Amino acid sequence: MGIGIFITIVESLVGAFVEVRRRDLALKHPIPGVRGAISPMSAFWLVPQLALGGLAEAFNSIGQVEFYYKQFPENMRSVAGAFFFCGSAVSNYLYGFLISIVHRTTEGTSGGNWLPEDLNKGRLEYFYYLIVALCVLNFCYFLACAKWFRYKGSQDNSLAVEMQEKKLDQHSA
């Protein structure tokens, strides 16, 4: 799961760099369009970002489902699957909420709206940088949780090893 979260950070950085390049080309070498200038940049520039996104989702979702199935009690494994899909739904709603907050907060500011209807007039890369910052915080939180988490059965195993060592010490004495 940590690999997937880390790849999400890289994916967002790649998205920001591609957006800077896209907007720069649209403003310097525009192709006239119905609603403004169109960037002459190829859509294939999105492939690295989307490939990283798919890779991050694969690492994270598979690791998360496996974690749920291994750490939940056996009679609650169907609930574990539901947790995964509920978490995905909640995260999509939160992402939409974040977009509306950014749109409302940056609308009418001196720096301009980050997410206007015409992206050539906006600063979409700032939104990507905000996502990078949130992903870095999420990654740090994940590392802290992973450090302090005790896997199911790990305490029992250490206790069993200690008891076995005590038995061996008693028999050798």
Backbone as a ProteinNet text record, in pm:
[ID]
protein_1_A
[PRIMARY]
MGIGIFITIVESLVGAFVEVRRRDLALKHPIPGVRGAISPMSAFWLVPQLALGGLAEAFNSIGQVEFYYKQFPENMRSVAGAFFFCGSAVSNYLYGFLISIVHRTTEGTSGGNWLPEDLNKGRLEYFYYLIVALCVLNFCYFLACAKWFRYKGSQDNSLAVEMQEKKLDQHSA
[TERTIARY]
82.7	0	87.2	197.4	287.3	345.7	376.3	428.2	323.8	198.3	90.4	72.9	81.4	67.6	184.9	305.6	422.5	411.2	364.5	348.7	245.5	145	45.1	109.8	208.9	281.9	353.6	422	494.7	396.3	283.2	180.9	131.7	106.4	57.3	163.6	289.2	397.6	409.4	399.5	404.2	287.7	167.9	51.4	72.3	135.3	162	259.7	366.2	464.4	403.9	320.8	255.3	158.4	87.6	-6.4	66.4	180.5	258.6	299.3	345.2	386	266	151.7	32.1	-14.6	-23.9	-70.6	28.8	158.6	260.5	248.3	229.2	213.1	83.2	-23.1	-151	-144.4	-64.3	-54.6	45.9	153.2	255.7	226.3	168.6	140.7	-4.4	-100.2	-238.3	-296.8	-386.2	-469.9	-607.5	-661.9	-790.6	-900.1	-980.5	-1090.5	-1216.5	-1323.1	-1451.5	-1448.9	-1388.9	-1389.7	-1252.8	-1164.9	-1033.1	-925.6	-802	-687.6	-680.7	-643.8	-624.8	-475.9	-427.6	-285.9	-253.1	-141.9	-101.8	-34.3	-29.9	36.6	-43.3	27.5	-36.3	-98.1	-205.9	-271.7	-187.8	-89	-2.5	83.3	90.1	160.9	90.6	-35.9	-110.3	-81.1	-19.8	3.6	88.1	201.2	278.1	198.5	124.7	45.9	-61.8	-131.8	-238.5	-183	-67.7	-4.6	39.2	97	134.3	10.9	-98.3	-222.5	-275.8	-271.7	-315.5	-226	-96.9	-1.7	-21.4	-40.5	-64.5	-193.1	-296.8	-424.3	-410.1	-334.7	-315.4	-243	-133.4	-60	-146.2	-212.5	-287.7	-411.3	-488.4	-613.8	-588.2	-493.2	-463.5	-409.3	-319.2	-265.6	-372.3	-463.7	-568.9	-667.1	-709	-801.4	-734.7	-608.9	-537	-524.1	-493.8	-483.9	-616.5	-724.7	-855.7	-886.7	-862.9	-896.4	-810	-685.6	-597.1	-616.6	-657.7	-663.8	-803.5	-907	-1042.3	-1068.5	-1155.4	-1193.6	-1257.8	-1246.2	-1291.7	-1438.9	-1523.1	-1665.4	-1700.5	-1602.1	-1627.4	-1558.3	-1518.5	-1442.8	-1528.4	-1657.4	-1742.6	-1752.7	-1747.6	-1747.4	-1617.8	-1509.2	-1380.2	-1390.1	-1453.2	-1471.2	-1557.6	-1659.5	-1746.5	-1669.9	-1579.9	-1498.1	-1416.9	-1361.6	-1280.1	-1363.1	-1480.1	-1562.1	-1625.4	-1659.6	-1710.4	-1600.4	-1478.7	-1366.4	-1341.9	-1354.8	-1338.5	-1447.5	-1570.1	-1680.6	-1661.6	-1624.9	-1603.9	-1489.7	-1383	-1269.8	-1309	-1393.5	-1439.2	-1525.3	-1612.4	-1690.8	-1601	-1502	-1410.4	-1329.8	-1292.7	-1218.1	-1305.2	-1431.6	-1524	-1544.6	-1552.5	-1566.1	-1442.1	-1323.9	-1199.3	-1196.4	-1243.2	-1246.9	-1337.3	-1454.8	-1546.2	-1489.1	-1421.1	-1358.1	-1249.7	-1164.3	-1056.8	-1117	-1220.1	-1283.5	-1341.9	-1412.8	-1474.2	-1369.2	-1265.3	-1163.5	-1079.8	-1044.7	-955.3	-1029.3	-1160.7	-1238.8	-1234.8	-1196.1	-1193	-1070	-970.7	-848.8	-754.3	-652.5	-557.4	-477.7	-454	-381.5	-466.5	-595.3	-686.4	-737.5	-847.8	-910.6	-822.5	-798.3	-716.8	-790.5	-921.6	-1000.3	-1112.1	-1078.4	-1185	-1232.1	-1335	-1385.8	-1279.9	-1207.7	-1097.3	-968.8	-915.7	-798.3	-673.6	-671.7	-557.4	-549.5	-661.1	-663.9	-647.3	-642.9	-634	-494.4	-486.2	-358.9	-380.3	-413.1	-440.4	-320	-199.6	-81.8	-76.9	-132.5	-139.9	-228.1	-335.7	-422.6	-346.2	-267.6	-184.5	-84.5	-25.6	68.7	-2.3	-126.5	-205.5	-228	-257.5	-276.2	-145.7	-33.2	97.4	115.9	85.8	102.1	11.9	-112.5	-204.4	-157.7	-102.9	-51.6	71.9	156.9	273.7	228.7	129.5	74.4	14.4	-57.7	-116.6	-8.5	100	209.2	275.5	297	355	262.2	133.2	34.7	36.3	45.2	52.3	176.1	290.5	413.9	403.8	342.9	324.8	232.9	123	29.9	96	172.1	238	342.9	408.4	511.4	451.2	337.7	279.5	174.5	139	36	92.6	14.6	50.5	-41.8	18.2	-60.9	-128.5	-242.2	-319.2	-233.6	-220.7	-143	3.4	51.7	194	226.9	135.9	161.1	153.4	59.5	47.5	172.9	227.3	346.8	466.1	482.3	595.9	580	457	432.2	462.1	424.1	450.8	601.1	675.5	820.5	883.8	838.5	892	863	742.7	706.8	790.7	815.7	896.9	1040.4	1094.1	1229.9	1239.3	1137.4	1136.3	1133.1	1054.9	1049.9	1185	1251.7	1383.6	1483.4	1476.2	1566	1540.9	1415.3	1381.5	1430.4	1418.8	1461.5	1613.7	1686	1831.5	1891.3	1814.9	1866.4	1862.7
-118.8	0	125.3	120.7	235.2	268	164.6	187.2	259.7	217.8	282.2	427.8	457.6	596.3	680.1	623.3	696.1	722.9	625.1	644.4	753	767	872.6	1010.3	1022.8	1149.7	1180.4	1080.7	1098.4	1128.8	1058.7	1081.1	1225.6	1279.6	1417.8	1518.3	1491.1	1578.6	1576.3	1458.3	1445.9	1522.9	1510.5	1583.7	1733.7	1784	1928.1	1973.1	1896.3	1933.7	1931.4	1831.4	1822.9	1939.8	1978.3	2090.2	2221.2	2241.8	2363	2367.1	2255.9	2247.2	2269.4	2208.3	2220.9	2366.3	2432.1	2570.1	2662.5	2637.6	2718.5	2709	2588	2570.8	2634.1	2623.4	2680.8	2833.1	2894.2	3040.1	3091.4	3014.5	3060.1	3020.2	2902.6	2851.2	2801.3	2890.6	2844	2800.1	2705.5	2666	2723.7	2809.5	2872.2	2767.1	2789.9	2699.9	2778.4	2706.7	2770.3	2851.3	2797.6	2863.9	2919.9	2934.7	2988.4	2908.2	2930.4	2864.8	2718.4	2636.7	2494.1	2465.3	2384.8	2350.8	2254.7	2277.4	2184.6	2058.3	2045.2	1931.3	1803.4	1693.4	1563.9	1509.9	1439.1	1377.7	1265.6	1218.2	1112	1157.6	1288.8	1338.8	1297.1	1257.6	1212.2	1066.9	992.4	848.8	821.8	891.2	860.7	882.5	993.5	1022.3	916	879.4	780.3	640.7	609.1	479.5	472.4	580.4	584.4	574.3	639.3	630.7	488.7	418.6	278.8	190.5	213	136.1	161.8	287.9	322.4	257.9	262.2	201.9	51.1	-11.9	-156.9	-193.5	-124.5	-153.9	-128.9	-14.3	23.9	-62.9	-84.6	-159.1	-305.6	-367.6	-508.1	-522	-432.5	-436.6	-410.6	-320.7	-287.8	-403.7	-463.8	-578	-694.1	-720.7	-828.4	-799.6	-674.7	-636.1	-659.6	-616.3	-634.4	-782.1	-863.9	-1006	-1077.3	-1034.9	-1101.5	-1051.4	-927	-870	-869.5	-881.5	-889.6	-1031.1	-1047.9	-1183.5	-1257.6	-1388.2	-1468	-1445.4	-1429	-1411.3	-1269.5	-1179.4	-1042.5	-1010.4	-1110.1	-1083.7	-1017.2	-1045.1	-976.3	-827.6	-794.8	-655	-588.3	-663.5	-609.4	-564.6	-646.3	-607.3	-483.4	-475	-357.3	-233.1	-246.3	-132.7	-75.2	-163.2	-116.9	-30.5	-79.1	-5.5	119.2	112.8	232.6	338.2	295.5	388.5	454.6	377.4	435	537.3	506.2	599.8	728	715	833.4	917.8	853.5	930.5	1006	948	1019.5	1139.8	1125.1	1239	1347.7	1308.7	1406.4	1479.4	1407.5	1469.8	1574.2	1540.7	1637.8	1757.6	1733.5	1840.7	1929.4	1868.8	1944.6	2034.2	1981.6	2061.3	2182.5	2162.1	2275.9	2376.5	2328.8	2421.3	2503.9	2438.8	2511.1	2610.5	2568.3	2656.7	2780.5	2760.6	2873.7	2961.3	2899.7	2975	3060.9	3008.6	3081.4	3171.5	3161	3244.2	3389.5	3478.7	3620.9	3666.4	3579.2	3620.8	3688.8	3753.4	3823.7	3726	3606	3505.7	3439.3	3458.5	3401.3	3264.5	3227.5	3099.5	2986.1	2888.5	2774	2685.8	2679	2585.5	2655.9	2750.9	2816.4	2726.2	2772.9	2694.9	2685.2	2793	2793	2764.8	2643.6	2604.8	2685	2747	2829.9	2955.5	2996.1	3112.5	3072.9	2944.4	2895.9	2852.8	2794.6	2744.5	2602.4	2512.8	2374.5	2308.8	2351.5	2290.9	2318.3	2431.3	2457.1	2353.9	2316.5	2212.5	2080.4	2049.1	1928	1935.3	2052	2066.8	2050.8	2098	2076.6	1927.3	1855.2	1709.7	1642.9	1689.3	1634.8	1654.3	1773.3	1801.1	1710.1	1691.7	1603.6	1458.5	1417.2	1279.8	1258	1360	1348.9	1334	1414	1400.4	1261.3	1212.8	1079.4	971.9	987.9	891	890.2	1009.4	1016.6	951.7	976.1	914.9	763.1	716.5	572.5	512.2	578.8	526.4	519.1	620.3	619.2	504.4	488	378.3	242.8	230.6	103.2	69.7	171.8	148.3	95.1	151.5	116.2	5.9	-35.6	-138.3	-275.1	-351.1	-488.3	-582.5	-665	-756.5	-861.4	-904	-1004.9	-1128.9	-1171.7	-1290.5	-1263.3	-1142.3	-1115.4	-1114	-1063.7	-1064.6	-1206.2	-1284.5	-1423.2	-1502.5	-1476.2	-1548.3	-1513	-1385.4	-1346.9	-1404.2	-1408.8	-1467.5	-1617.5	-1683.7	-1827.1	-1853.9	-1768.4	-1784.8	-1765.5	-1663.3	-1640.8	-1759.3	-1814.8	-1929.8	-2050.9	-2069.1	-2181.4	-2166.4	-2042	-2019	-2046.9	-2008	-2034.1	-2183.1	-2258.2	-2403.7	-2465.8	-2418.8	-2472.7	-2440.7	-2317.3	-2279.6	-2365.6	-2395.9	-2475.9	-2618.9	-2674	-2810.3	-2823.2	-2720.6	-2727.2	-2707.3	-2646.9	-2620.5	-2737.9
0	0	0	70.2	74.2	-62.2	-139.4	-275.2	-358.6	-345.8	-420.3	-380.9	-252.3	-207.4	-257.3	-253.2	-302.2	-452.6	-528.9	-673.6	-701.9	-615.6	-631.9	-620.9	-533.6	-521.6	-652.6	-706.5	-833.2	-946.2	-947.4	-1050.1	-1049.8	-932.8	-923	-966.2	-933.6	-979.7	-1132.1	-1190.3	-1336.4	-1397.6	-1337.8	-1387	-1383.5	-1278.2	-1267.9	-1375.4	-1397.4	-1499.1	-1638.6	-1666.7	-1797.8	-1815.7	-1710.5	-1719	-1745.9	-1682.6	-1708.7	-1855.5	-1906.5	-2048.3	-2141	-2110.1	-2192.9	-2199.9	-2084.2	-2082.2	-2151.7	-2132.2	-2196.7	-2349.5	-2400.3	-2544.6	-2594.2	-2516.1	-2556.7	-2563.4	-2477.2	-2477.9	-2579.8	-2607.1	-2701.8	-2846.1	-2866.2	-3000.8	-3007.2	-2988.8	-2979.7	-3114.2	-3105.7	-3218.4	-3185.8	-3272.6	-3240.3	-3218.7	-3116.9	-3085.3	-3057.1	-3031.3	-3005.8	-2877.1	-2771.2	-2640.9	-2602	-2693.4	-2661.5	-2731.7	-2690.4	-2752.1	-2712.1	-2807.5	-2783.8	-2793	-2702.5	-2700.2	-2814.1	-2885.1	-2989.8	-2935.7	-2806.3	-2743.3	-2765.5	-2786.4	-2808.3	-2679.1	-2693.5	-2577.8	-2518.5	-2591.8	-2540.5	-2422	-2399.7	-2282	-2153	-2162.8	-2045.1	-2009.4	-2101	-2079	-1953.9	-1932.2	-1810.9	-1682.2	-1676.1	-1556.2	-1535.8	-1640.3	-1627.6	-1598.9	-1655.8	-1627.1	-1481.3	-1431.6	-1289.6	-1200.2	-1240.4	-1164.2	-1157.8	-1269.3	-1270.6	-1186.3	-1194.3	-1114.1	-965.2	-928.9	-788	-737.6	-818.7	-779.1	-763.5	-850.5	-840.3	-710.9	-682.8	-559.2	-436.1	-434.2	-315.8	-295.8	-400.4	-383.2	-350	-415.6	-386.2	-244.4	-205.2	-69.6	35.2	5.9	101.5	118.6	8.5	17.4	90	58.5	126.4	276.4	310.2	450.9	523	462.3	525.3	547.3	446.5	458.8	562	576.4	672.2	815.2	832.7	966	1028.4	947.4	1001.6	1051.1	1150.1	1190.3	1072.4	1073.5	960.2	926.7	1027.8	1001.3	956.4	945.9	901.3	768.8	694.8	570.9	463.3	462.4	364.8	399.5	526.7	569.3	522.9	521.3	475.8	330.5	247.3	107.3	95	178.4	176.4	221.4	318.5	363.9	248.2	166.2	54.5	-40.5	-78.4	-173.9	-111.3	15.4	84.3	95.1	122.9	128.1	-6.3	-114.1	-248	-277.5	-239.2	-262.1	-182.4	-56.8	27.6	-26.6	-72.1	-124.8	-251.7	-335.5	-454.7	-417.2	-318.4	-272.5	-212.9	-134.7	-76.2	-183.1	-289.3	-398.6	-467.9	-491.6	-550.3	-459.2	-329.2	-230.9	-231.5	-243	-248.8	-372.5	-485	-608.1	-589.9	-529.8	-510.9	-410.4	-307.2	-210.3	-278.7	-357.4	-427.6	-525.5	-596.4	-694.5	-626	-516.5	-445.4	-376.2	-321.9	-248.5	-341.9	-458.9	-549	-646.5	-652.9	-743.9	-697.1	-785	-751.7	-675.5	-656.3	-587.8	-686.2	-633.3	-720	-807.1	-756.8	-834.1	-940.9	-934.3	-1032.5	-989.5	-1048.8	-1019.5	-1070.7	-986.2	-1026.9	-1126	-1117.7	-1198.2	-1275.1	-1363.6	-1440.1	-1554.2	-1623.2	-1736.8	-1846.7	-1872.1	-1968	-1890.3	-1901.5	-1823.2	-1859.2	-1975.6	-2012.1	-1926.2	-1867	-1778.3	-1631.7	-1604.2	-1466.9	-1428.5	-1310.9	-1258	-1206.3	-1297.2	-1261.7	-1194.6	-1231	-1168.9	-1018.3	-973.6	-829.7	-759.9	-827.5	-771.9	-761.7	-865.1	-859.8	-743.8	-721.7	-610.5	-475.4	-467.5	-346.3	-324.1	-430.8	-421.3	-377.9	-430.3	-388.7	-238.3	-188.9	-45.5	37.4	-5.1	67.3	62	-52.1	-64.5	22.5	34.3	122	267.4	307.6	443.1	463.4	363	370.5	380.8	306.7	310.3	448.3	506.3	641.4	743.3	730.9	820.4	804.2	679.4	653.4	719.2	705.7	765.4	917.2	978.4	1124.2	1165.4	1094.5	1126.7	1104	996.5	966.8	1072.1	1124.7	1226.1	1356.2	1395.4	1524.3	1516.3	1396.3	1383.4	1422	1494.2	1530.5	1455.2	1372.8	1292.5	1379.1	1334.2	1405.9	1424.5	1547	1576.8	1606	1582.7	1605.7	1754.7	1839.3	1983.2	2037.3	1986.9	2030.8	1995.3	1875.3	1832.6	1920.7	1954.6	2038.5	2178.6	2228.7	2359.3	2356	2248.7	2236	2229.3	2160.4	2150.9	2287.9	2363.9	2497.6	2589	2581.2	2665.1	2626.6	2497.1	2450	2500.9	2498.2	2547.5	2697.2	2773.8	2917.6	2945.8	2865.5	2883.2	2856.4	2752.2	2718.8	2828.4	2884.5	2994.7	3117.8	3146.2	3262.9	3247.1	3125.5	3101	3103.4	3060.1	3058.5	3197.9	3287.9	3420.8	3512.2
[MASK]
+++++++++++++++++++++++++++++++++++++++++++++++++++++++++++++++++++++++++++++++++++++++++++++++++++++++++++++++++++++++++++++++++++++++++++++++++++++++++++++++++++++++++++++

